[in-house]
Amino acid sequence: MRSSPGARNSITDVAGVLVGHCQAVDAEVTLGTGAATGCTVVRVPGGATASVDVRGGGPGTRETDLLDPANTVRQLNAVLLTGGSAYGLAAADGVMRWSEEHGEGIPMDPADASRVVPIVPGAVIFDLPVGDWGIRPDADFGYRAAEAASAEFTRGTAGAGVGARAGALKGGIGSASVVLADGPGAGVTVGAVIVANPVGSVVDPRTGLPWGAGTDGPDFFGLRAGTPEEIAALVALPVKSMVLNTTIGVVATDAALDPAGCRRMAATAHDGLARAIRPVHSPLDGDTLFALSTGAREVAPTPLPAAFPADLLLLDQLCTAAAVVVERAIVDAVLSATSIAGIPAYYDLFPR
């Protein structure tokens, strides 16, 4: 697959996809005191076809059953990615309130355009021990994140990534995109935004390089192998003590897909998690990836036997790209993160 990063190397390179954050971060945060949490909203004005794939053993989710391709509703209006564990799901109420106020949702009354039902699935990470356990995203967080959604957004220790920990290191939120250069999907964009909060490691303890740099190589990310002293400092870090964890995110494309195609793209996107996190999909994680299609770009079907879907070869390209952008987005999350509450960031151990 030949491709190149999009203009922003971000999920918002997919036309019609916007991302917004809301967070609470105190200047002095410890493990147990101060505010250190937030949420991120991926908003799709006008709606998008979508599905989801949940792999972790301890998921915290909302409205994922609705996204089964066998079910009736075929579109969503926004996706909530949030800290706060199960408490953080309350932030989706604020996203719904913002969406209703702006006429975003399923129209339910032909005589009254204001009567809509917004579809806002969501997933959480467990970040409660970072900062004060009782400070977590609520409906106001979700409303403000939806309001802030735009093509530009902060990466690293921001939004749902504020309290994230990636193994022994500071986790965060990252993004990536590719534009396909050839094949049936030539010109199509695929992007991802990922909140990296796994119990597993994101760094190879033999080299100090992120596992996710393996596909593209360290030069792609401007990285170098660690010195023996730096690697020793990494290995000496205490093991992550949280019982619950989770990596969550959204993969998007502007190619037109039906819900079954979105489901397949979400499933294959998990390959990117497996490349960048070791181990992944553990009983202690709630790994969840949403996939959506804005349908902004119609792709001519490829002639195939009637037994196959007409978009099969396109879908194959999209699935390959989805794994790539998820892998890169995890590396971006880790490299962009900055330390809080004494949790070291990658560049604290391996200076540029």
mmCIF file of C-alpha atoms in Angstrom:
data_model
loop_
_atom_site.group_PDB
_atom_site.id
_atom_site.type_symbol
_atom_site.label_atom_id
_atom_site.label_comp_id
_atom_site.label_asym_id
_atom_site.label_seq_id
_atom_site.Cartn_x
_atom_site.Cartn_y
_atom_site.Cartn_z
ATOM 1 C CA MET A 1 0.000 0.000 0.000
ATOM 2 C CA ARG A 2 1.513 3.297 -1.105
ATOM 3 C CA SER A 3 0.375 6.278 0.936
ATOM 4 C CA SER A 4 1.540 9.482 2.562
ATOM 5 C CA PRO A 5 0.476 11.307 5.741
ATOM 6 C CA GLY A 6 -2.351 13.797 5.357
ATOM 7 C CA ALA A 7 -1.774 17.545 5.631
ATOM 8 C CA ARG A 8 -2.178 17.515 9.443
ATOM 9 C CA ASN A 9 -1.283 13.845 9.967
ATOM 10 C CA SER A 10 -4.526 13.793 11.933
ATOM 11 C CA ILE A 11 -7.962 12.195 11.900
ATOM 12 C CA THR A 12 -9.307 15.619 10.932
ATOM 13 C CA ASP A 13 -7.664 15.195 7.520
ATOM 14 C CA VAL A 14 -10.821 13.156 6.872
ATOM 15 C CA ALA A 15 -13.165 15.875 5.663
ATOM 16 C CA GLY A 16 -16.096 16.386 8.024
ATOM 17 C CA VAL A 17 -14.402 15.044 11.162
ATOM 18 C CA LEU A 18 -13.763 17.438 14.065
ATOM 19 C CA VAL A 19 -12.125 16.848 17.459
ATOM 20 C CA GLY A 20 -12.501 18.785 20.703
ATOM 21 C CA HIS A 21 -11.152 18.461 24.247
ATOM 22 C CA CYS A 22 -12.181 19.508 27.712
ATOM 23 C CA GLN A 23 -9.934 18.823 30.672
ATOM 24 C CA ALA A 24 -9.281 19.766 34.275
ATOM 25 C CA VAL A 25 -5.603 19.874 35.252
ATOM 26 C CA ASP A 26 -4.266 21.515 38.407
ATOM 27 C CA ALA A 27 -0.754 22.934 38.522
ATOM 28 C CA GLU A 28 0.194 20.576 41.338
ATOM 29 C CA VAL A 29 -1.091 17.051 40.751
ATOM 30 C CA THR A 30 -0.098 13.883 42.560
ATOM 31 C CA LEU A 31 -1.369 10.332 42.507
ATOM 32 C CA GLY A 32 -4.448 11.010 44.629
ATOM 33 C CA THR A 33 -4.703 14.802 44.758
ATOM 34 C CA GLY A 34 -5.618 17.532 42.298
ATOM 35 C CA ALA A 35 -7.523 17.513 39.033
ATOM 36 C CA ALA A 36 -6.080 15.415 36.194
ATOM 37 C CA THR A 37 -8.736 14.136 33.824
ATOM 38 C CA GLY A 38 -10.653 15.077 30.710
ATOM 39 C CA CYS A 39 -12.635 13.977 27.691
ATOM 40 C CA THR A 40 -12.392 14.180 23.929
ATOM 41 C CA VAL A 41 -15.269 14.356 21.453
ATOM 42 C CA VAL A 42 -15.028 13.313 17.817
ATOM 43 C CA ARG A 43 -17.871 15.171 16.144
ATOM 44 C CA VAL A 44 -19.222 14.510 12.639
ATOM 45 C CA PRO A 45 -21.614 17.265 11.522
ATOM 46 C CA GLY A 46 -24.429 15.684 9.531
ATOM 47 C CA GLY A 47 -23.669 12.214 10.883
ATOM 48 C CA ALA A 48 -21.556 9.299 9.712
ATOM 49 C CA THR A 49 -22.032 5.584 9.137
ATOM 50 C CA ALA A 50 -20.273 3.696 11.932
ATOM 51 C CA SER A 51 -19.559 0.528 13.831
ATOM 52 C CA VAL A 52 -17.347 -0.624 16.712
ATOM 53 C CA ASP A 53 -15.114 -3.490 17.824
ATOM 54 C CA VAL A 54 -14.592 -4.148 21.546
ATOM 55 C CA ARG A 55 -11.671 -6.458 22.399
ATOM 56 C CA GLY A 56 -10.574 -5.739 25.965
ATOM 57 C CA GLY A 57 -11.728 -7.805 28.918
ATOM 58 C CA GLY A 58 -12.984 -4.840 30.968
ATOM 59 C CA PRO A 59 -14.721 -2.341 28.663
ATOM 60 C CA GLY A 60 -16.638 0.714 29.779
ATOM 61 C CA THR A 61 -18.888 1.743 26.915
ATOM 62 C CA ARG A 62 -22.152 3.373 25.860
ATOM 63 C CA GLU A 63 -24.381 2.679 22.821
ATOM 64 C CA THR A 64 -22.030 0.069 21.332
ATOM 65 C CA ASP A 65 -24.836 -2.476 20.797
ATOM 66 C CA LEU A 66 -26.583 0.087 18.614
ATOM 67 C CA LEU A 67 -23.589 0.014 16.224
ATOM 68 C CA ASP A 68 -23.955 -3.689 15.436
ATOM 69 C CA PRO A 69 -24.475 -3.829 11.631
ATOM 70 C CA ALA A 70 -27.500 -6.073 12.227
ATOM 71 C CA ASN A 71 -29.298 -3.325 14.128
ATOM 72 C CA THR A 72 -31.462 -0.504 12.824
ATOM 73 C CA VAL A 73 -29.635 2.801 13.348
ATOM 74 C CA ARG A 74 -26.879 3.239 10.778
ATOM 75 C CA GLN A 75 -25.329 6.572 11.778
ATOM 76 C CA LEU A 76 -23.826 8.395 14.740
ATOM 77 C CA ASN A 77 -23.340 12.105 15.382
ATOM 78 C CA ALA A 78 -20.358 12.054 17.730
ATOM 79 C CA VAL A 79 -18.126 9.711 19.709
ATOM 80 C CA LEU A 80 -17.069 10.354 23.301
ATOM 81 C CA LEU A 81 -13.625 9.252 24.481
ATOM 82 C CA THR A 82 -13.278 9.998 28.183
ATOM 83 C CA GLY A 83 -11.443 9.520 31.405
ATOM 84 C CA GLY A 84 -13.230 8.877 34.670
ATOM 85 C CA SER A 85 -13.915 5.172 34.203
ATOM 86 C CA ALA A 86 -17.650 4.369 34.198
ATOM 87 C CA TYR A 87 -18.382 7.725 35.866
ATOM 88 C CA GLY A 88 -17.012 9.470 32.769
ATOM 89 C CA LEU A 89 -19.818 8.118 30.599
ATOM 90 C CA ALA A 90 -21.914 10.956 32.052
ATOM 91 C CA ALA A 91 -20.013 13.307 29.724
ATOM 92 C CA ALA A 92 -22.002 11.872 26.793
ATOM 93 C CA ASP A 93 -25.104 13.602 28.186
ATOM 94 C CA GLY A 94 -23.425 16.940 27.552
ATOM 95 C CA VAL A 95 -22.488 15.945 24.000
ATOM 96 C CA MET A 96 -26.128 15.021 23.422
ATOM 97 C CA ARG A 97 -27.274 18.350 24.835
ATOM 98 C CA TRP A 98 -24.925 20.277 22.531
ATOM 99 C CA SER A 99 -25.994 18.175 19.552
ATOM 100 C CA GLU A 100 -29.695 18.669 20.260
ATOM 101 C CA GLU A 101 -29.224 22.421 20.554
ATOM 102 C CA HIS A 102 -27.561 22.418 17.139
ATOM 103 C CA GLY A 103 -30.070 20.138 15.420
ATOM 104 C CA GLU A 104 -27.672 17.189 15.173
ATOM 105 C CA GLY A 105 -29.401 13.828 15.520
ATOM 106 C CA ILE A 106 -32.035 11.545 14.064
ATOM 107 C CA PRO A 107 -35.036 13.722 13.042
ATOM 108 C CA MET A 108 -38.115 12.305 14.759
ATOM 109 C CA ASP A 109 -40.851 14.801 13.825
ATOM 110 C CA PRO A 110 -41.287 16.081 10.251
ATOM 111 C CA ALA A 111 -43.219 19.034 11.618
ATOM 112 C CA ASP A 112 -40.573 20.091 14.161
ATOM 113 C CA ALA A 113 -36.904 20.044 13.124
ATOM 114 C CA SER A 114 -35.788 20.580 16.730
ATOM 115 C CA ARG A 115 -37.011 17.127 17.730
ATOM 116 C CA VAL A 116 -33.931 15.027 17.161
ATOM 117 C CA VAL A 117 -32.240 12.166 18.998
ATOM 118 C CA PRO A 118 -28.447 12.486 18.847
ATOM 119 C CA ILE A 119 -26.509 9.222 18.658
ATOM 120 C CA VAL A 120 -23.396 9.522 20.833
ATOM 121 C CA PRO A 121 -21.575 6.261 21.594
ATOM 122 C CA GLY A 122 -18.640 6.403 23.972
ATOM 123 C CA ALA A 123 -15.854 4.553 25.728
ATOM 124 C CA VAL A 124 -13.814 5.228 28.853
ATOM 125 C CA ILE A 125 -10.323 4.766 30.215
ATOM 126 C CA PHE A 126 -9.536 4.121 33.865
ATOM 127 C CA ASP A 127 -7.572 7.147 35.107
ATOM 128 C CA LEU A 128 -9.129 7.650 38.563
ATOM 129 C CA PRO A 129 -5.916 7.178 40.623
ATOM 130 C CA VAL A 130 -4.161 9.984 38.711
ATOM 131 C CA GLY A 131 -5.213 13.060 40.643
ATOM 132 C CA ASP A 132 -8.248 13.131 42.936
ATOM 133 C CA TRP A 133 -10.459 10.041 42.572
ATOM 134 C CA GLY A 134 -13.603 12.171 42.889
ATOM 135 C CA ILE A 135 -12.779 14.546 39.999
ATOM 136 C CA ARG A 136 -13.968 13.072 36.726
ATOM 137 C CA PRO A 137 -15.638 14.266 33.497
ATOM 138 C CA ASP A 138 -19.352 15.089 33.700
ATOM 139 C CA ALA A 139 -21.969 16.413 31.294
ATOM 140 C CA ASP A 140 -20.451 19.912 31.288
ATOM 141 C CA PHE A 141 -17.110 18.429 30.160
ATOM 142 C CA GLY A 142 -18.834 16.719 27.246
ATOM 143 C CA TYR A 143 -20.706 19.868 26.249
ATOM 144 C CA ARG A 144 -17.532 21.972 26.244
ATOM 145 C CA ALA A 145 -15.569 19.357 24.306
ATOM 146 C CA ALA A 146 -18.298 19.214 21.644
ATOM 147 C CA GLU A 147 -18.336 23.014 21.482
ATOM 148 C CA ALA A 148 -14.537 23.085 21.069
ATOM 149 C CA ALA A 149 -14.429 20.539 18.236
ATOM 150 C CA SER A 150 -12.368 21.748 15.281
ATOM 151 C CA ALA A 151 -9.827 20.577 12.740
ATOM 152 C CA GLU A 152 -6.933 21.476 15.070
ATOM 153 C CA PHE A 153 -6.547 19.916 18.500
ATOM 154 C CA THR A 154 -3.819 19.315 21.084
ATOM 155 C CA ARG A 155 -2.129 15.931 21.367
ATOM 156 C CA GLY A 156 -0.380 14.258 24.274
ATOM 157 C CA THR A 157 -1.524 15.220 27.769
ATOM 158 C CA ALA A 158 -4.864 16.682 26.702
ATOM 159 C CA GLY A 159 -8.536 15.746 26.721
ATOM 160 C CA ALA A 160 -9.096 12.088 27.510
ATOM 161 C CA GLY A 161 -5.318 11.628 27.504
ATOM 162 C CA VAL A 162 -4.674 13.836 30.556
ATOM 163 C CA GLY A 163 -4.706 10.990 33.075
ATOM 164 C CA ALA A 164 -3.560 8.257 30.700
ATOM 165 C CA ARG A 165 -0.618 5.989 31.550
ATOM 166 C CA ALA A 166 1.025 3.763 28.946
ATOM 167 C CA GLY A 167 2.581 0.985 30.961
ATOM 168 C CA ALA A 168 5.163 2.670 33.197
ATOM 169 C CA LEU A 169 5.225 5.851 31.090
ATOM 170 C CA LYS A 170 2.861 8.780 30.656
ATOM 171 C CA GLY A 171 0.252 7.997 28.041
ATOM 172 C CA GLY A 172 -1.893 10.456 26.161
ATOM 173 C CA ILE A 173 -3.878 11.099 23.023
ATOM 174 C CA GLY A 174 -2.395 10.891 19.545
ATOM 175 C CA SER A 175 -3.478 10.994 15.935
ATOM 176 C CA ALA A 176 -2.327 10.074 12.432
ATOM 177 C CA SER A 177 -3.623 9.894 8.871
ATOM 178 C CA VAL A 178 -2.742 8.541 5.452
ATOM 179 C CA VAL A 179 -3.892 9.393 1.941
ATOM 180 C CA LEU A 180 -3.897 6.348 -0.330
ATOM 181 C CA ALA A 181 -1.808 6.784 -3.472
ATOM 182 C CA ASP A 182 -3.019 3.995 -5.711
ATOM 183 C CA GLY A 183 -5.454 1.127 -6.131
ATOM 184 C CA PRO A 184 -9.228 1.450 -5.955
ATOM 185 C CA GLY A 185 -8.895 3.802 -2.979
ATOM 186 C CA ALA A 186 -6.511 6.276 -4.610
ATOM 187 C CA GLY A 187 -7.113 9.695 -3.018
ATOM 188 C CA VAL A 188 -9.049 8.283 -0.040
ATOM 189 C CA THR A 189 -8.041 9.422 3.460
ATOM 190 C CA VAL A 190 -7.953 7.245 6.582
ATOM 191 C CA GLY A 191 -7.232 8.717 10.025
ATOM 192 C CA ALA A 192 -7.237 7.732 13.678
ATOM 193 C CA VAL A 193 -7.288 9.354 17.098
ATOM 194 C CA ILE A 194 -6.240 7.116 19.995
ATOM 195 C CA VAL A 195 -6.131 7.464 23.776
ATOM 196 C CA ALA A 196 -3.233 5.279 24.939
ATOM 197 C CA ASN A 197 -3.723 4.024 28.508
ATOM 198 C CA PRO A 198 -2.696 0.336 28.359
ATOM 199 C CA VAL A 199 -1.426 -1.917 31.118
ATOM 200 C CA GLY A 200 0.988 -3.252 28.504
ATOM 201 C CA SER A 201 4.306 -1.715 27.529
ATOM 202 C CA VAL A 202 4.627 0.704 24.614
ATOM 203 C CA VAL A 203 8.445 0.632 24.536
ATOM 204 C CA ASP A 204 10.883 -2.155 23.636
ATOM 205 C CA PRO A 205 13.051 -2.606 26.770
ATOM 206 C CA ARG A 206 15.951 -3.798 24.609
ATOM 207 C CA THR A 207 16.232 -0.626 22.526
ATOM 208 C CA GLY A 208 14.171 2.089 24.200
ATOM 209 C CA LEU A 209 12.213 2.547 20.960
ATOM 210 C CA PRO A 210 8.399 2.444 20.897
ATOM 211 C CA TRP A 211 7.061 -0.905 19.740
ATOM 212 C CA GLY A 212 4.913 1.026 17.272
ATOM 213 C CA ALA A 213 7.996 2.399 15.500
ATOM 214 C CA GLY A 214 8.735 -1.102 14.229
ATOM 215 C CA THR A 215 6.679 -0.905 11.043
ATOM 216 C CA ASP A 216 7.864 2.484 9.796
ATOM 217 C CA GLY A 217 11.283 2.517 11.477
ATOM 218 C CA PRO A 218 12.626 4.983 14.053
ATOM 219 C CA ASP A 219 13.738 7.516 11.411
ATOM 220 C CA PHE A 220 10.091 8.036 10.439
ATOM 221 C CA PHE A 221 9.459 9.440 13.938
ATOM 222 C CA GLY A 222 12.870 11.110 14.351
ATOM 223 C CA LEU A 223 13.868 8.643 17.070
ATOM 224 C CA ARG A 224 17.131 7.023 18.141
ATOM 225 C CA ALA A 225 17.883 3.927 20.170
ATOM 226 C CA GLY A 226 18.434 4.514 23.871
ATOM 227 C CA THR A 227 21.806 4.426 25.575
ATOM 228 C CA PRO A 228 22.492 1.622 28.084
ATOM 229 C CA GLU A 229 21.948 4.116 30.916
ATOM 230 C CA GLU A 230 18.618 5.319 29.506
ATOM 231 C CA ILE A 231 17.381 1.775 28.949
ATOM 232 C CA ALA A 232 18.394 0.830 32.493
ATOM 233 C CA ALA A 233 16.347 3.771 33.819
ATOM 234 C CA LEU A 234 13.350 2.581 31.794
ATOM 235 C CA VAL A 235 13.610 -0.987 33.051
ATOM 236 C CA ALA A 236 13.879 0.265 36.634
ATOM 237 C CA LEU A 237 10.518 2.068 36.510
ATOM 238 C CA PRO A 238 7.829 0.489 38.698
ATOM 239 C CA VAL A 239 5.228 -1.641 36.948
ATOM 240 C CA LYS A 240 1.912 0.091 36.405
ATOM 241 C CA SER A 241 -0.180 -0.646 39.501
ATOM 242 C CA MET A 242 -3.663 0.191 38.189
ATOM 243 C CA VAL A 243 -6.030 -2.756 38.094
ATOM 244 C CA LEU A 244 -7.939 -1.338 35.122
ATOM 245 C CA ASN A 245 -6.567 0.431 32.045
ATOM 246 C CA THR A 246 -7.739 0.557 28.384
ATOM 247 C CA THR A 247 -6.839 2.018 24.978
ATOM 248 C CA ILE A 248 -9.725 3.562 23.037
ATOM 249 C CA GLY A 249 -10.118 5.504 19.835
ATOM 250 C CA VAL A 250 -11.778 6.275 16.531
ATOM 251 C CA VAL A 251 -10.750 5.390 12.982
ATOM 252 C CA ALA A 252 -12.365 7.363 10.164
ATOM 253 C CA THR A 253 -12.402 7.459 6.369
ATOM 254 C CA ASP A 254 -14.015 9.646 3.741
ATOM 255 C CA ALA A 255 -14.712 6.597 1.543
ATOM 256 C CA ALA A 256 -18.339 5.468 1.521
ATOM 257 C CA LEU A 257 -18.820 2.294 3.595
ATOM 258 C CA ASP A 258 -21.852 0.494 4.974
ATOM 259 C CA PRO A 259 -22.000 -0.554 8.669
ATOM 260 C CA ALA A 260 -20.546 -3.993 7.882
ATOM 261 C CA GLY A 261 -17.571 -2.358 6.171
ATOM 262 C CA CYS A 262 -17.075 -0.062 9.160
ATOM 263 C CA ARG A 263 -17.177 -3.084 11.462
ATOM 264 C CA ARG A 264 -14.463 -4.802 9.444
ATOM 265 C CA MET A 265 -12.324 -1.647 9.483
ATOM 266 C CA ALA A 266 -12.718 -1.362 13.270
ATOM 267 C CA ALA A 267 -11.708 -5.003 13.695
ATOM 268 C CA THR A 268 -8.576 -4.682 11.579
ATOM 269 C CA ALA A 269 -7.646 -1.395 13.253
ATOM 270 C CA HIS A 270 -6.988 -3.425 16.400
ATOM 271 C CA ASP A 271 -3.946 -4.861 14.583
ATOM 272 C CA GLY A 272 -2.379 -1.440 15.090
ATOM 273 C CA LEU A 273 -2.874 -1.785 18.837
ATOM 274 C CA ALA A 274 -1.208 -5.199 18.763
ATOM 275 C CA ARG A 275 1.848 -3.782 16.981
ATOM 276 C CA ALA A 276 2.285 -0.872 19.389
ATOM 277 C CA ILE A 277 1.293 -2.359 22.788
ATOM 278 C CA ARG A 278 2.541 -5.571 24.410
ATOM 279 C CA PRO A 279 0.457 -7.227 25.731
ATOM 280 C CA VAL A 280 -2.832 -5.859 24.413
ATOM 281 C CA HIS A 281 -6.517 -6.874 24.802
ATOM 282 C CA SER A 282 -5.802 -8.173 28.293
ATOM 283 C CA PRO A 283 -8.414 -8.914 30.971
ATOM 284 C CA LEU A 284 -7.259 -5.638 32.573
ATOM 285 C CA ASP A 285 -7.975 -3.522 29.472
ATOM 286 C CA GLY A 286 -11.222 -2.437 27.838
ATOM 287 C CA ASP A 287 -9.788 -1.807 24.384
ATOM 288 C CA THR A 288 -12.473 -0.336 22.110
ATOM 289 C CA LEU A 289 -12.186 1.116 18.609
ATOM 290 C CA PHE A 290 -14.969 2.878 16.722
ATOM 291 C CA ALA A 291 -14.877 3.165 12.929
ATOM 292 C CA LEU A 292 -16.821 5.685 10.904
ATOM 293 C CA SER A 293 -17.315 6.653 7.279
ATOM 294 C CA THR A 294 -18.319 10.161 6.278
ATOM 295 C CA GLY A 295 -19.092 8.977 2.733
ATOM 296 C CA ALA A 296 -17.718 12.216 1.291
ATOM 297 C CA ARG A 297 -15.804 10.333 -1.413
ATOM 298 C CA GLU A 298 -17.600 7.862 -3.644
ATOM 299 C CA VAL A 299 -15.292 5.182 -5.030
ATOM 300 C CA ALA A 300 -16.178 3.328 -8.218
ATOM 301 C CA PRO A 301 -16.781 -0.373 -7.517
ATOM 302 C CA THR A 302 -14.312 -2.933 -8.842
ATOM 303 C CA PRO A 303 -15.789 -5.675 -11.070
ATOM 304 C CA LEU A 304 -15.835 -8.877 -8.997
ATOM 305 C CA PRO A 305 -17.786 -12.138 -8.943
ATOM 306 C CA ALA A 306 -21.313 -11.682 -7.616
ATOM 307 C CA ALA A 307 -20.425 -13.637 -4.471
ATOM 308 C CA PHE A 308 -18.220 -10.741 -3.279
ATOM 309 C CA PRO A 309 -19.182 -7.216 -2.199
ATOM 310 C CA ALA A 310 -18.401 -4.607 -4.838
ATOM 311 C CA ASP A 311 -16.190 -2.619 -2.421
ATOM 312 C CA LEU A 312 -14.085 -5.632 -1.334
ATOM 313 C CA LEU A 313 -10.753 -4.427 -2.749
ATOM 314 C CA LEU A 314 -11.336 -0.907 -1.420
ATOM 315 C CA LEU A 315 -12.171 -2.305 1.997
ATOM 316 C CA ASP A 316 -8.962 -4.332 1.975
ATOM 317 C CA GLN A 317 -6.978 -1.125 1.439
ATOM 318 C CA LEU A 318 -8.894 0.717 4.148
ATOM 319 C CA CYS A 319 -8.323 -2.074 6.668
ATOM 320 C CA THR A 320 -4.589 -2.084 5.974
ATOM 321 C CA ALA A 321 -4.478 1.694 6.370
ATOM 322 C CA ALA A 322 -6.543 1.597 9.575
ATOM 323 C CA ALA A 323 -3.965 -0.594 11.313
ATOM 324 C CA VAL A 324 -1.160 1.718 10.167
ATOM 325 C CA VAL A 325 -2.767 4.930 11.431
ATOM 326 C CA VAL A 326 -3.686 3.352 14.782
ATOM 327 C CA GLU A 327 -0.107 2.182 15.274
ATOM 328 C CA ARG A 328 1.266 5.616 14.401
ATOM 329 C CA ALA A 329 -1.318 7.392 16.576
ATOM 330 C CA ILE A 330 -0.214 5.380 19.622
ATOM 331 C CA VAL A 331 3.394 6.376 19.023
ATOM 332 C CA ASP A 332 2.233 9.981 18.600
ATOM 333 C CA ALA A 333 0.335 9.807 21.902
ATOM 334 C CA VAL A 334 3.400 8.548 23.765
ATOM 335 C CA LEU A 335 5.867 10.958 22.145
ATOM 336 C CA SER A 336 3.539 13.965 22.600
ATOM 337 C CA ALA A 337 2.775 13.262 26.262
ATOM 338 C CA THR A 338 4.234 15.380 29.044
ATOM 339 C CA SER A 339 4.720 14.297 32.636
ATOM 340 C CA ILE A 340 2.150 14.914 35.352
ATOM 341 C CA ALA A 341 1.806 13.477 38.864
ATOM 342 C CA GLY A 342 5.377 12.235 38.712
ATOM 343 C CA ILE A 343 4.648 9.849 35.809
ATOM 344 C CA PRO A 344 7.635 10.135 33.454
ATOM 345 C CA ALA A 345 7.095 10.931 29.801
ATOM 346 C CA TYR A 346 9.033 9.218 27.017
ATOM 347 C CA TYR A 347 11.295 12.184 26.330
ATOM 348 C CA ASP A 348 12.106 12.494 30.035
ATOM 349 C CA LEU A 349 13.938 9.175 29.703
ATOM 350 C CA PHE A 350 15.108 9.482 26.097
ATOM 351 C CA PRO A 351 15.838 13.168 25.386
ATOM 352 C CA ARG A 352 15.593 14.306 21.790
#
